Each structure stands twice: as structure tokens, then as C-alpha cells.
Coordinates of C-alpha atoms in Angstrom, one line a residue:
Chain A
X1 CA 0.0 0.0 0.0
X2 CA 1.3 3.5 -0.9
X3 CA 2.3 5.6 2.1
X4 CA -0.6 7.8 3.1
X5 CA 0.1 11.3 4.4
X6 CA -0.9 11.4 8.0
X7 CA -3.5 14.0 8.9
X8 CA -1.9 17.1 10.4
X9 CA -3.3 18.1 13.8
X10 CA -2.9 21.5 15.5
X11 CA -3.9 22.3 19.1
X12 CA -4.8 26.0 19.9
X13 CA -5.3 27.7 23.1
X14 CA -7.5 30.7 24.0
X15 CA -8.7 31.8 27.4
X16 CA -8.5 28.5 29.4
X17 CA -6.7 26.6 32.0
X18 CA -5.0 24.2 29.6
X19 CA -6.7 21.2 31.3
X20 CA -8.5 20.1 28.1
X21 CA -5.5 20.0 25.8
X22 CA -3.6 18.3 28.6
X23 CA -6.2 15.5 28.2
X24 CA -4.5 14.8 24.9
X25 CA -1.2 14.2 26.7
X26 CA -3.1 12.3 29.4
X27 CA -4.1 9.7 26.8
X28 CA -1.2 7.5 28.0
X29 CA -2.3 4.1 26.6
X30 CA -3.7 5.6 23.5
X31 CA -1.0 8.3 23.0
X32 CA 1.3 6.1 20.9
X33 CA -1.5 5.1 18.5
X34 CA -2.6 8.7 18.3
X35 CA 0.9 9.9 17.2
X36 CA 1.0 6.9 14.9
X37 CA -2.2 7.9 13.2
X38 CA -1.7 11.7 13.0
X39 CA 1.1 14.2 12.7
X40 CA 1.1 16.5 15.7
X41 CA 1.9 19.6 13.7
X42 CA 1.4 22.3 16.3
X43 CA 1.0 21.7 20.0
X44 CA 3.1 24.1 22.0
X45 CA 2.2 22.4 25.3
X46 CA 3.8 19.2 24.0
X47 CA 6.6 20.4 21.7
X48 CA 8.3 23.6 20.4
X49 CA 8.5 22.1 16.9
X50 CA 5.8 23.7 14.8
X51 CA 4.9 22.5 11.3
X52 CA 3.2 25.2 9.2
X53 CA -0.4 25.0 8.3
X54 CA -2.9 24.4 6.8
X55 CA -4.0 21.7 9.2
X56 CA -6.5 18.8 8.7
X57 CA -7.8 19.1 12.2
X58 CA -7.6 22.0 14.7
X59 CA -8.5 21.3 18.3
X60 CA -9.4 24.6 19.9
X61 CA -9.4 25.1 23.6
X62 CA -10.5 28.3 25.4
X63 CA -12.9 31.1 25.0
X64 CA -12.6 34.5 23.2
X65 CA -12.0 37.2 25.8
X66 CA -9.7 39.8 24.0
X67 CA -9.8 41.7 20.8
X68 CA -6.6 40.0 19.7
X69 CA -8.1 36.5 20.1
X70 CA -11.2 37.7 18.3
X71 CA -8.9 38.1 15.3
X72 CA -6.7 35.1 15.8
X73 CA -9.6 32.6 15.7
X74 CA -10.4 33.6 12.2
X75 CA -6.8 33.0 11.1
X76 CA -7.0 29.5 12.6
X77 CA -10.3 28.8 11.0
X78 CA -8.9 29.7 7.6
X79 CA -6.0 27.3 8.0
X80 CA -8.1 24.4 9.3
X81 CA -10.1 21.9 7.3
X82 CA -11.9 20.7 10.4
X83 CA -12.2 22.8 13.6
X84 CA -13.2 21.0 16.7
X85 CA -13.7 22.9 20.0
X86 CA -12.8 21.1 23.2
X87 CA -14.0 21.9 26.7
X88 CA -16.5 24.2 28.5
X89 CA -14.5 27.4 27.7
X90 CA -14.5 26.8 24.0
X91 CA -18.0 25.6 23.8
X92 CA -19.8 27.9 26.3
X93 CA -17.4 30.6 27.5
X94 CA -16.1 28.7 30.5
X95 CA -15.9 29.8 34.2
X96 CA -14.5 33.2 33.0
X97 CA -17.9 33.9 31.4
X98 CA -19.0 34.9 35.0
X99 CA -17.8 38.3 33.9
X100 CA -20.7 38.3 31.4
X101 CA -23.1 38.9 34.3
X102 CA -21.1 41.9 35.6
X103 CA -19.3 44.9 34.3
X104 CA -15.8 43.8 33.6
X105 CA -14.4 47.3 33.8
X106 CA -15.1 47.2 37.5
X107 CA -12.8 44.2 38.0
X108 CA -9.8 45.4 36.1
X109 CA -8.6 48.1 38.6
X110 CA -9.1 45.6 41.5
X111 CA -6.8 43.0 39.9
X112 CA -4.2 44.9 37.9
X113 CA -1.8 47.6 39.1
X114 CA -1.8 49.2 35.7
X115 CA -5.3 48.8 34.3
X116 CA -4.4 50.8 31.2
X117 CA -2.3 47.9 30.0
X118 CA -5.4 45.6 29.9
X119 CA -7.3 45.3 26.8
X120 CA -10.2 42.9 27.2
X121 CA -13.7 42.2 25.9
X122 CA -16.8 42.8 28.0
X123 CA -17.9 39.1 27.5
X124 CA -16.2 35.7 27.4
X125 CA -17.8 33.9 24.5
X126 CA -17.5 30.4 23.0
X127 CA -15.7 29.8 19.7
X128 CA -18.8 29.1 17.7
X129 CA -20.0 32.7 18.4
X130 CA -17.1 33.8 16.1
X131 CA -16.4 31.1 13.5
X132 CA -18.1 28.0 12.1
X133 CA -17.2 24.9 14.3
X134 CA -17.4 21.4 12.8
X135 CA -17.8 19.6 16.2
X136 CA -18.0 20.6 19.8
X137 CA -16.7 18.3 22.5
X138 CA -17.9 19.5 25.9
X139 CA -16.9 19.0 29.5
X140 CA -14.8 20.7 32.2
X141 CA -12.5 19.1 31.5
X142 CA -13.3 17.0 28.5
X143 CA -13.2 13.2 28.9
X144 CA -10.0 12.0 27.3
X145 CA -11.7 8.9 26.0
X146 CA -14.3 11.0 24.3
X147 CA -11.5 13.1 22.7
X148 CA -9.9 9.9 21.4
X149 CA -13.4 8.8 20.1
X150 CA -13.9 12.1 18.3
X151 CA -10.4 12.0 16.6
X152 CA -11.1 8.4 15.8
X153 CA -14.4 9.1 14.3
X154 CA -13.1 12.0 12.1
X155 CA -10.0 9.9 11.0
X156 CA -12.3 7.0 10.1
X157 CA -15.0 9.3 8.5
X158 CA -17.8 8.3 10.8
X159 CA -20.0 10.0 13.3
X160 CA -18.5 10.3 16.9
X161 CA -20.3 8.3 19.6
X162 CA -20.9 11.2 22.0
X163 CA -24.4 11.0 23.5
X164 CA -26.7 14.0 23.7
X165 CA -28.7 12.6 26.7
X166 CA -28.2 13.3 30.3
X167 CA -26.0 12.0 33.1
X168 CA -28.8 10.0 34.7
X169 CA -28.5 7.3 32.0
X170 CA -24.8 6.9 32.8
X171 CA -25.7 6.5 36.5
X172 CA -28.4 3.9 35.8
X173 CA -26.3 1.9 33.4
X174 CA -23.5 1.6 35.9
X175 CA -25.9 0.8 38.7
X176 CA -25.2 3.9 40.8
X177 CA -28.0 4.7 43.2
X178 CA -29.5 8.1 42.6
X179 CA -28.1 10.5 45.2
X180 CA -31.0 12.9 44.8
X181 CA -33.7 10.3 45.5
X182 CA -31.9 8.2 48.0
X183 CA -30.1 10.9 49.9
X184 CA -31.7 14.2 49.1
X185 CA -28.5 15.5 47.5
X186 CA -29.1 18.2 44.9
X187 CA -27.8 16.9 41.6
X188 CA -27.7 18.5 38.2
X189 CA -27.5 15.1 36.5
X190 CA -31.0 15.3 35.0
X191 CA -30.2 18.4 33.0
X192 CA -26.5 17.8 32.3
X193 CA -25.0 16.3 29.3
X194 CA -23.5 12.8 29.8
X195 CA -19.8 12.2 29.0
X196 CA -18.0 12.0 32.3
X197 CA -19.4 8.5 33.1
X198 CA -21.4 9.9 36.0
X199 CA -18.2 10.5 38.0
X200 CA -19.6 12.6 40.9
X201 CA -22.7 10.5 41.8
X202 CA -20.5 7.4 41.8
X203 CA -18.6 9.1 44.6
X204 CA -21.8 10.1 46.4
X205 CA -21.8 13.7 45.2
X206 CA -24.4 15.5 43.2
X207 CA -23.5 16.4 39.6
X208 CA -22.0 19.9 39.2
X209 CA -23.0 20.2 35.5
X210 CA -19.4 20.2 34.1
X211 CA -20.6 19.1 30.7
X212 CA -23.3 21.8 30.4
X213 CA -26.9 21.4 29.4
X214 CA -28.1 18.2 27.8
X215 CA -30.6 18.0 25.0
X216 CA -34.1 19.3 26.1
X217 CA -32.9 20.4 29.6
X218 CA -35.9 21.2 31.8
X219 CA -34.0 23.5 34.2
X220 CA -37.2 25.0 35.6
X221 CA -38.4 21.6 36.9
X222 CA -34.9 20.9 38.1
X223 CA -34.9 24.1 40.1
X224 CA -38.3 23.2 41.6
X225 CA -36.9 19.8 42.6
X226 CA -33.9 21.5 44.2
X227 CA -36.1 24.0 46.0
X228 CA -38.1 21.1 47.4
X229 CA -34.8 19.8 48.9
X230 CA -34.3 23.1 50.7
X231 CA -32.0 24.8 48.2
X232 CA -32.3 28.7 48.3
X233 CA -32.5 31.1 45.3
X234 CA -28.9 32.4 45.6
X235 CA -27.7 28.8 45.8
X236 CA -29.6 28.0 42.6
X237 CA -27.9 31.0 40.9
X238 CA -24.5 29.6 41.9
X239 CA -25.4 26.0 40.8
X240 CA -26.3 27.0 37.3
X241 CA -23.6 29.6 37.1
X242 CA -20.4 27.7 37.1
X243 CA -18.2 26.2 34.3
X244 CA -21.0 26.5 31.8
X245 CA -22.6 29.7 33.2
X246 CA -23.1 31.2 29.7
X247 CA -24.6 28.1 28.0
X248 CA -28.1 29.3 27.1
X249 CA -30.2 27.0 29.3
X250 CA -28.0 27.4 32.4
X251 CA -27.7 31.2 31.8
X252 CA -31.5 31.7 31.6
X253 CA -32.1 29.5 34.7
X254 CA -29.5 31.4 36.8
X255 CA -31.0 34.7 35.7
X256 CA -34.5 33.5 36.6
X257 CA -33.4 33.1 40.2
X258 CA -31.3 36.3 40.5
X259 CA -33.2 39.3 41.8
Chain B
X1 CA -55.6 -12.2 44.6
X2 CA -56.1 -15.8 43.4
X3 CA -52.7 -17.2 42.8
X4 CA -52.4 -20.6 41.1
X5 CA -51.8 -23.4 43.5
X6 CA -48.2 -24.4 43.8
X7 CA -47.5 -27.7 42.0
X8 CA -45.9 -29.2 45.1
X9 CA -48.4 -29.0 47.8
X10 CA -46.4 -29.5 51.0
X11 CA -45.0 -26.3 52.4
X12 CA -41.8 -26.3 54.5
X13 CA -40.5 -24.2 57.2
X14 CA -36.9 -22.8 57.2
X15 CA -35.1 -21.0 60.0
X16 CA -32.8 -18.2 59.0
X17 CA -29.8 -20.5 59.5
X18 CA -31.5 -23.1 57.2
X19 CA -32.1 -20.4 54.6
X20 CA -28.4 -19.8 54.7
X21 CA -27.8 -23.5 54.1
X22 CA -30.1 -23.2 51.1
X23 CA -27.8 -20.5 49.7
X24 CA -24.8 -22.6 50.4
X25 CA -26.3 -25.5 48.5
X26 CA -26.8 -23.2 45.5
X27 CA -23.3 -21.9 45.7
X28 CA -22.0 -25.5 45.9
X29 CA -24.0 -26.2 42.8
X30 CA -22.1 -23.5 41.0
X31 CA -24.8 -20.9 41.0
X32 CA -23.8 -17.3 41.0
X33 CA -26.0 -16.2 43.9
X34 CA -27.4 -12.7 43.6
X35 CA -29.7 -11.0 46.0
X36 CA -30.6 -7.8 47.9
X37 CA -27.8 -6.1 49.8
X38 CA -27.2 -2.6 51.1
X39 CA -25.1 -0.2 49.0
X40 CA -25.0 3.6 48.5
X41 CA -28.0 4.1 50.8
X42 CA -30.3 1.7 49.1
X43 CA -31.2 -2.0 48.7
X44 CA -29.5 -3.1 45.4
X45 CA -29.0 -6.5 43.8
X46 CA -25.5 -7.9 43.9
X47 CA -23.5 -10.9 44.8
X48 CA -24.4 -12.5 48.1
X49 CA -22.2 -15.1 49.8
X50 CA -24.5 -15.8 52.7
X51 CA -27.6 -14.5 54.5
X52 CA -25.1 -12.2 56.3
X53 CA -25.0 -10.1 53.1
X54 CA -28.8 -9.6 53.1
X55 CA -30.2 -6.3 54.5
X56 CA -31.1 -7.7 57.9
X57 CA -33.1 -5.3 60.0
X58 CA -33.5 -2.7 57.3
X59 CA -36.6 -1.3 55.6
X60 CA -37.2 1.4 53.0
X61 CA -39.5 4.4 53.0
X62 CA -40.6 5.4 49.5
X63 CA -42.5 8.3 48.1
X64 CA -42.5 10.2 44.8
X65 CA -38.9 11.1 44.2
X66 CA -37.8 9.9 47.6
X67 CA -36.2 6.8 49.0
X68 CA -34.8 6.3 52.5
X69 CA -33.4 3.3 54.3
X70 CA -34.7 3.0 57.9
X71 CA -33.8 0.6 60.7
X72 CA -36.5 -2.0 61.6
X73 CA -37.2 -3.1 65.1
X74 CA -36.6 -6.7 64.1
X75 CA -34.1 -8.6 62.1
X76 CA -36.2 -9.4 59.0
X77 CA -34.0 -10.3 56.1
X78 CA -36.6 -9.2 53.4
X79 CA -38.3 -6.4 55.3
X80 CA -38.3 -3.9 52.5
X81 CA -39.8 -3.7 49.0
X82 CA -38.0 -3.1 45.7
X83 CA -35.0 -0.8 45.3
X84 CA -33.5 1.0 42.2
X85 CA -32.2 -2.1 40.6
X86 CA -34.2 -4.7 38.9
X87 CA -33.2 -8.2 37.8
X88 CA -33.2 -7.1 34.1
X89 CA -29.6 -6.0 34.5
X90 CA -28.5 -9.6 34.6
X91 CA -30.6 -10.9 31.7
X92 CA -30.5 -7.8 29.6
X93 CA -27.1 -6.2 30.4
X94 CA -26.9 -2.4 30.4
X95 CA -23.9 -2.4 28.1
X96 CA -22.4 -5.3 26.1
X97 CA -20.3 -5.9 23.1
X98 CA -22.2 -7.7 20.3
X99 CA -19.2 -8.4 18.0
X100 CA -15.8 -7.3 16.9
X101 CA -14.4 -7.0 13.5
X102 CA -11.0 -6.5 11.9
X103 CA -9.7 -5.6 8.5
X104 CA -7.1 -7.9 7.0
X105 CA -5.9 -8.0 3.4
X106 CA -8.6 -5.5 2.5
X107 CA -11.3 -7.8 3.9
X108 CA -13.6 -7.1 6.8
X109 CA -13.9 -10.0 9.2
X110 CA -16.5 -10.3 11.9
X111 CA -15.4 -11.9 15.1
X112 CA -18.5 -13.1 17.0
X113 CA -18.5 -12.8 20.8
X114 CA -18.0 -16.0 22.6
X115 CA -20.4 -16.1 25.5
X116 CA -20.5 -18.6 28.4
X117 CA -23.9 -19.7 29.7
X118 CA -24.5 -18.2 33.1
X119 CA -26.0 -19.9 36.1
X120 CA -27.7 -17.3 38.2
X121 CA -29.6 -17.8 41.4
X122 CA -31.9 -14.8 42.1
X123 CA -32.7 -14.6 45.8
X124 CA -35.6 -12.5 47.0
X125 CA -37.5 -11.9 43.7
X126 CA -40.8 -10.2 44.4
X127 CA -44.1 -11.0 42.8
X128 CA -44.1 -7.9 40.6
X129 CA -40.6 -8.8 39.5
X130 CA -41.6 -12.4 38.5
X131 CA -44.3 -10.8 36.3
X132 CA -41.7 -8.4 34.9
X133 CA -39.5 -11.3 34.0
X134 CA -42.3 -13.1 32.3
X135 CA -43.1 -10.0 30.4
X136 CA -39.5 -9.7 29.2
X137 CA -39.6 -13.4 28.3
X138 CA -42.4 -12.5 25.9
X139 CA -40.5 -9.6 24.4
X140 CA -37.2 -11.3 24.1
X141 CA -38.0 -15.0 23.6
X142 CA -41.6 -15.5 22.4
X143 CA -41.6 -13.4 19.2
X144 CA -40.2 -14.2 15.8
X145 CA -36.8 -13.0 16.8
X146 CA -35.2 -14.6 19.9
X147 CA -32.7 -12.5 21.8
X148 CA -29.8 -15.0 22.1
X149 CA -28.1 -13.1 24.9
X150 CA -31.3 -12.9 27.0
X151 CA -31.9 -16.5 26.3
X152 CA -28.4 -17.5 27.4
X153 CA -28.7 -15.7 30.7
X154 CA -32.4 -16.5 31.4
X155 CA -32.4 -20.3 30.8
X156 CA -30.6 -21.5 33.9
X157 CA -31.8 -19.1 36.5
X158 CA -32.9 -20.5 39.8
X159 CA -35.5 -18.3 41.4
X160 CA -36.1 -17.9 45.1
X161 CA -39.1 -15.6 45.3
X162 CA -40.2 -13.7 48.4
X163 CA -43.8 -12.7 49.1
X164 CA -44.2 -9.1 50.2
X165 CA -45.6 -8.9 53.7
X166 CA -45.5 -5.1 53.6
X167 CA -46.2 -2.7 50.8
X168 CA -44.1 0.3 49.9
X169 CA -45.3 3.9 49.6
X170 CA -45.2 3.7 45.8
X171 CA -46.3 0.1 45.4
X172 CA -49.5 -0.8 43.4
X173 CA -49.1 -4.4 42.4
X174 CA -52.5 -5.2 43.9
X175 CA -54.0 -2.9 41.2
X176 CA -52.0 -4.6 38.5
X177 CA -52.9 -8.1 39.7
X178 CA -49.2 -8.9 39.9
X179 CA -48.7 -9.3 43.7
X180 CA -48.0 -9.2 46.5
X181 CA -48.0 -13.0 46.6
X182 CA -45.6 -14.8 44.3
X183 CA -48.0 -16.9 42.2
X184 CA -45.8 -18.5 39.4
X185 CA -42.4 -18.4 37.8
X186 CA -40.3 -19.4 40.8
X187 CA -38.5 -22.5 41.9
X188 CA -39.2 -21.9 45.6
X189 CA -41.1 -19.0 47.2
X190 CA -40.6 -17.8 50.8
X191 CA -42.9 -15.9 53.1
X192 CA -40.9 -14.4 55.9
X193 CA -42.6 -14.6 59.3
X194 CA -41.6 -12.8 62.4
X195 CA -44.1 -13.5 65.2
X196 CA -43.9 -13.8 68.9
X197 CA -40.1 -14.2 69.0
X198 CA -40.1 -16.7 66.1
X199 CA -38.3 -15.9 62.8
X200 CA -38.8 -18.3 60.0
X201 CA -39.7 -18.7 56.4
X202 CA -42.7 -20.7 54.9
X203 CA -41.5 -22.3 51.7
X204 CA -43.5 -23.2 48.7
X205 CA -42.0 -25.3 45.9
X206 CA -42.8 -24.1 42.4
X207 CA -40.7 -26.5 40.3
X208 CA -39.1 -29.9 40.6
X209 CA -35.7 -28.1 40.8
X210 CA -37.1 -26.2 43.8
X211 CA -38.3 -29.4 45.5
X212 CA -34.9 -31.1 44.7
X213 CA -33.0 -28.2 46.3
X214 CA -35.2 -28.3 49.4
X215 CA -34.5 -32.0 49.7
X216 CA -30.8 -31.0 50.3
X217 CA -31.7 -28.5 53.0
X218 CA -32.7 -29.5 56.5
X219 CA -36.2 -28.2 57.2
X220 CA -39.5 -28.9 59.0
X221 CA -42.9 -29.5 57.5
X222 CA -45.2 -26.5 57.8
X223 CA -48.5 -26.9 59.7
X224 CA -51.7 -25.6 58.2
X225 CA -51.7 -22.9 60.9
X226 CA -48.2 -21.8 59.8
X227 CA -49.3 -21.5 56.2
X228 CA -52.5 -19.7 57.0
X229 CA -50.7 -17.2 59.2
X230 CA -48.2 -16.5 56.4
X231 CA -51.0 -16.1 53.9
X232 CA -52.7 -13.6 56.1
X233 CA -49.6 -11.5 56.3
X234 CA -49.5 -11.3 52.5
X235 CA -53.2 -10.6 52.2
X236 CA -52.8 -7.8 54.7
X237 CA -49.9 -6.3 52.6
X238 CA -52.3 -6.2 49.6
X239 CA -54.6 -3.9 51.6
X240 CA -51.8 -1.3 52.3
X241 CA -50.6 -0.4 48.8
X242 CA -49.2 3.2 48.8
X243 CA -50.7 3.7 45.3
X244 CA -53.5 2.3 43.2
X245 CA -54.2 2.4 39.5
X246 CA -57.6 1.7 38.1
X247 CA -56.8 -0.4 35.0
X248 CA -60.5 -0.9 34.0
X249 CA -60.6 0.3 30.3
X250 CA -57.3 2.1 30.7
X251 CA -56.2 1.3 27.2
X252 CA -59.3 2.8 25.6
X253 CA -59.2 5.8 27.9
X254 CA -55.6 6.6 27.0
X255 CA -56.3 6.1 23.2
X256 CA -59.2 8.6 23.5
X257 CA -57.1 11.2 25.3
X258 CA -54.0 11.3 23.1
X259 CA -54.3 15.1 22.9
X260 CA -55.2 15.6 26.6
X261 CA -54.0 18.9 28.2
X262 CA -52.4 16.7 31.0
X263 CA -49.6 15.7 28.6
X264 CA -48.6 19.4 28.5
X265 CA -48.8 19.7 32.2
X266 CA -46.7 16.6 32.9
X267 CA -44.2 17.8 30.3
X268 CA -43.7 21.0 32.4
X269 CA -42.3 18.8 35.2
X270 CA -40.7 16.0 33.2
X271 CA -36.9 16.2 33.1
X272 CA -36.8 13.6 30.2
X273 CA -33.9 12.2 32.2
X274 CA -34.9 8.6 31.4
X275 CA -34.7 7.4 35.0
X276 CA -38.2 5.9 34.8
X277 CA -37.3 3.7 31.9
X278 CA -33.9 2.7 33.3
X279 CA -35.4 1.5 36.6
X280 CA -38.5 -0.1 35.0
X281 CA -38.2 -3.9 35.1
X282 CA -40.0 -4.3 31.8
X283 CA -38.5 -1.5 29.7
X284 CA -36.4 -3.2 27.0
X285 CA -35.1 -0.6 24.6
X286 CA -31.6 -0.5 23.5
X287 CA -29.3 1.2 21.0
X288 CA -26.2 0.0 19.2
X289 CA -23.0 2.0 19.0
X290 CA -20.2 1.3 16.5
X291 CA -16.6 2.0 17.5
X292 CA -13.3 1.9 15.7
X293 CA -9.7 2.1 16.7
X294 CA -7.5 4.9 15.4
X295 CA -6.0 2.9 12.7
X296 CA -9.4 1.9 11.4
X297 CA -8.4 -1.8 11.5
X298 CA -10.5 -2.8 14.4
X299 CA -14.2 -2.2 15.0
X300 CA -16.7 -3.1 17.7
X301 CA -20.4 -3.0 18.0
X302 CA -22.0 -2.4 21.5
X303 CA -25.5 -2.6 22.7
X304 CA -26.6 -0.3 25.5
X305 CA -29.8 0.4 27.3
X306 CA -31.6 3.3 25.6
X307 CA -34.7 5.2 26.4
X308 CA -37.7 6.7 24.6
X309 CA -36.8 9.9 26.5
X310 CA -33.7 10.6 24.4
X311 CA -34.1 12.5 21.1
X312 CA -31.8 10.1 19.3
X313 CA -34.0 7.2 20.2
X314 CA -36.7 8.2 17.7
X315 CA -34.3 9.7 15.1
X316 CA -35.3 8.6 11.7
X317 CA -33.4 10.0 8.7
X318 CA -33.6 13.8 8.9
X319 CA -35.1 14.4 12.3
X320 CA -36.6 12.9 15.5
X321 CA -40.1 11.7 15.6
X322 CA -40.5 12.6 19.2
X323 CA -38.5 15.7 20.0
X324 CA -40.5 17.2 22.9
X325 CA -40.8 16.0 26.5
X326 CA -44.5 16.0 26.0
X327 CA -44.3 13.4 23.2
X328 CA -41.7 11.4 25.0
X329 CA -43.6 11.1 28.2
X330 CA -46.8 10.3 26.4
X331 CA -45.1 7.6 24.4
X332 CA -43.7 6.0 27.5
X333 CA -46.9 6.0 29.5
X334 CA -49.1 5.1 26.5
X335 CA -46.7 2.2 25.7
X336 CA -46.7 0.9 29.3
X337 CA -50.5 1.0 29.8
X338 CA -51.9 0.8 26.3
X339 CA -49.8 0.0 23.3
X340 CA -48.1 -2.8 25.2
X341 CA -51.5 -4.6 25.5
X342 CA -51.9 -4.6 21.7
X343 CA -48.3 -5.5 21.2
X344 CA -47.7 -8.3 23.8
X345 CA -51.2 -9.1 25.2
X346 CA -50.3 -7.8 28.7
X347 CA -49.8 -4.5 30.4
X348 CA -46.2 -3.3 30.4
X349 CA -46.6 -2.1 34.0
X350 CA -46.3 -4.5 37.0
X351 CA -47.0 -1.9 39.7
X352 CA -43.6 -2.0 41.3
X353 CA -43.6 1.8 41.7
X354 CA -39.9 2.3 40.8
X355 CA -40.7 4.9 38.2
X356 CA -42.5 7.0 40.8
X357 CA -39.8 6.6 43.5
X358 CA -36.8 7.1 41.2
X359 CA -38.2 10.1 39.3
X360 CA -36.1 13.0 40.7
X361 CA -39.2 15.2 40.6
X362 CA -41.7 12.4 41.7
X363 CA -43.9 12.2 38.6
X364 CA -46.5 9.5 39.4
X365 CA -47.8 7.3 36.6
X366 CA -50.9 6.4 38.8
X367 CA -51.7 10.1 39.3
X368 CA -51.3 10.9 35.6
X369 CA -53.6 8.0 34.7
X370 CA -56.1 9.0 37.4
X371 CA -56.3 12.6 36.2
X372 CA -56.9 11.6 32.6
X373 CA -59.6 9.1 33.7
X374 CA -61.3 11.6 35.9
X375 CA -61.3 14.2 33.1
X376 CA -63.4 11.7 31.1
X377 CA -65.7 11.0 34.0
X378 CA -66.3 14.7 34.6
X379 CA -66.8 15.4 30.9
X380 CA -69.4 12.7 30.6
X381 CA -71.1 13.8 33.8
X382 CA -71.3 17.4 32.4
X383 CA -72.3 16.5 29.0

């Protein structure tokens, strides 16, 4: 068989903690087969060697928070055949989207000695607010096995197996007892996208909503259920306003309880 | 309740120690013994090595969206009703690989899964669960397509049933005519009796295998008074169901009310989280997922529990047939109480109450059915 050129992959960072791109290095068992299947062309966290674009696949981490990044994402889009966003920052604006509910100008002098050096946008926004995104892989952080699955699917020209349903199905399939029903622990599982394998409920904690809203999320009923467990309005605001605060369903629900 | 008379008429009495001997005989006969045990604040089904693993002295309190374990004042081994697990996980596994395939010399070769026949012993199967198993038998074994995996797991099961001598807050088996007395589908059935300092089990034999097992376990003959006392306990439980569902004409009522406003109201509360279908002992839907390795040389096909509450479930080329919580909930309830009767000749609901207890917001199928029925009664009274 003739040698086939390996697809070139680039990993890009915007406003983020680097945790999601680290998942690629975290792949351990799968890492050798990944570098066997693709050419890591640009991945500053892993190597200083950079191969010029264009790239077959760009993995984009982080949200858009500065005028400079607002420009940069378009350059990346132009040099990428496929653009896949990874993580809560890139797909919903991340934890830094908490600024979206306040006036960011008020924060700058509190944090920086020389506020005049700071050039920032009023909102932290997901990548697909700015450019066309081919696929979004959610989670804070993403599940490395899902990342491998997504790469795998694109390399093999098939649809990735990343469910749109909620966390509850993962709990039930693994036999985890519902923490909300059996213990009265508030849990966002019923409105949160699956993908983590129902990690927190398996350790007797309620779901924190790291993967953001699932398909058809009934956040109003979820809040009513939490209220029945004694959760207060400010606590509801905080629950929906975390890593995926600016994802539409969670944003609207937190705003409904803020007064 | 008018259960069929057991085929072997003599009842036996077992002490708790003798019940343990029964389990040990099963283990010695290479059964994988599975039964109720406490984990994560609930009674779940898992491996049990002896009666020490059973939830001695525990009971459960159940309501819509609420389950709590409570201490009993006695040491009953089966003093609770049903928990979040059902036996379906053993015969219809939540996730399993169906086959693998690999590419070699440009050819695609299927590697079938090799499966070993299992030999499960289910301890403490309730009357509603026996009915659920028989319903799943119909679905998986009796139609034109036999589910080979289900068949493999189901064939060799030894069933020790337990009559319910108390009813849970969300139980309604009496309405569904599925309990609380184990009527058929077991090898042996127990009624646990705690009375005036005595703790014993009245045993009925349902099959030859059951009678054969009992011949290996030291026991006493039950007196007529013992049997009557036990039967009264079960009859009493039937009077204390936490819920009831009037099944009279329910299929026709639901068919007539497919556009009832109640479906919108329940959709306001429904999380479409799928919990009701996952805990339901008769729900049988699954999906298949195809996976490949990075090189594209290996592939696998997996089957996983799926639910009519996911949008992908009803995806047909282009879009989903049921995309709203309203249509999803309606499909589920109509299937359970109406379509199922046309499809399989029985209700899909056995009255175990799991869907009520394990719904995070406590949506109650008996209440939904009642409101729709009463709407009709009111309308006919008015008009």
C-alpha cells in the first residue's frame, strides 16, 4: 500500500486553564497510537517544533476574551479543514464567562496595578459565536476517552459516539444509586450532558454540571426539585452559574433566580 | 388475589440458618448467587455469599422522588420492598459488546462474541418482578426474533421468590394483579414470618428443581396454621398499597385522550432524564454503537440500554419523531399502559412503583392515569 500522508493536527489555546489540551497528553495508553495515526503539527504544550499549516484538524481550547483573540480565531479557521472545539471554555465561554453577568471594567482596577495595559472584551464567548465549528466536545475538563473517540471518528470518517442525553442514564447503566432520590443530595445530572461517566454521583456527590446542558434540559423543573430539597434562590444561581454559566439553558435558569 | 396453587403442595419451614444453608447448596451447585444487599444508601441487587449479606433489620420508605433506608425493630431479612435495581440488568445487560471486526488484506472479518452460559440464582424476587421477568420473556423469547443473549442468561436461572408482607409507599401491584403474593415463575417461594419471638420462612415449591433443592436443605414441615398465618400476612400487605391504578378500560381511555392537556402539564415537570425507563423492570429498549480504533483496522459494536426519553431514540433520517418532553412522556406511558397490551397481550406495567420513587421530581404514573380518567368521567357527567 502506498504511504498515506498522516493528517496534520494542531492544538490551539485561547482563554482557558490548559486542562483540556492536557487530556490529549493524558491519553497515555492511546497516545502512541494517536501519534501513529496523526502528525502533531502544532501543539506548544507538548513540543516547540511547529509545522506550518494548513491543518487537517484543529483542536481549539478556550474562549474568546480579547480583541486579539477575536482576530486570531479567524486565522485559525482559515488554516483548518476541520475545527473541533474542546471543553467548556471553547463551547460555552467557561468559568470566565462569569464576567458576562457583571461589568468587567469594575474588576480590572481591582486586579491589575496598571489597568491601562489591559485590553479585554466585556464578555467571554464560545468559539462558535465567532467562527463555524465542525464539532463541539464538551466538558470541564473533557473526557479524554471522548477526545480519542472524536479524533477516531473523524479519522475514520464516521459520526462520533458522544451521546446528547443526560448524566442519569450513565448512573443507571453503571448501577449507581440516585443521590438525589436516596439521599436528598441536589444533583444537576437530570439536566446535564453525559460524557463523564457519572463520576460525581459514583462518589456520592451531586452532579456539578461540568458538561453543560443536555438536550431538552428542563431547568425550571430541576430548580423546583432542588427547591423542594431546601436549596435557596442564591444557591440555585450559583449552581447554574459555574463552568457552563453562559450556556443558554443554564444562563437563563440562573438569571431567573437572580433578583 | 387468586394465585395458582403451587404444584408441590407441601410447604416447608426454614429457620434463617437453614435459609443460609439453602444459599450454600446453591453456591455448591455453581450458581452465581445474587440477592438484595445494602449499597449507597439503598437496597440493590448484587453478589451475596450468605444471608449475612442480606439487609437484615433494614426497611425502606418510599414516596414520589424519595427513597430512604430505615432501621427496623426486628431482624427481618426481606423487610423492604424493591429498590432502584431490577433483575433485568442480569438478563439484559446495560452495556455489552455484540461483536468485533477487523480488517485484514482488504477484507472485513466479523469476530462473534463467545459467551458462556451463566447460572444465576436470584434470591428475593418479588411477585411484581416475577411478572416483569415473564413480560421480558415474551418480548425477548416469544416473538419471531429470539434474543440470544437474553436466552443464554435466562435459561438456567434458579429463582427464590419472596412474598411481600409489607407494601411500599409507591407500590401498586395489587391494582395490576401482579402481587404481593408470588404466584408463578419461581423455583421456591418464601414468606418471611416474624411472630412472637419466632423468625422463620414458609417455603412453597414451584418446580421440581425447587423441590430437589429443598431435599438438600434441613427443614420442617409447615403446619396448616403456619401456612394460614403467612398467607394472612401477604393478604394484609395487599390492603396497604401506597398507590393504586384503576386499570379498567385504561387502554381505551388513553387512546381517546392522546391530545389531553395533561400531557402538556406533565411535560412541564418531566426532566426527560430517562430514569423511569432505566429503573422499569420491563423497559427493554436498547441502542447500538459502533466504535473503531484509530488505525481503522478494528471495529466493535456495542448494545446499550436506551430510552424513549432521548431524542436520538426516535431519530429517523432527517429528524426525530418525538422531540418534545410531552411526546416522549406520552409515548412512555401510553406504551406501558396501552400499546403494550396490543403488542404483547399484557400490560407493560407491573406496579412495582420504581418509576415513581426514582423520578427525581416524583412524577407519578398512577396520578397521571387518574387525572386523565377523571377528566373523562367529569366530561361525561357534564355533557
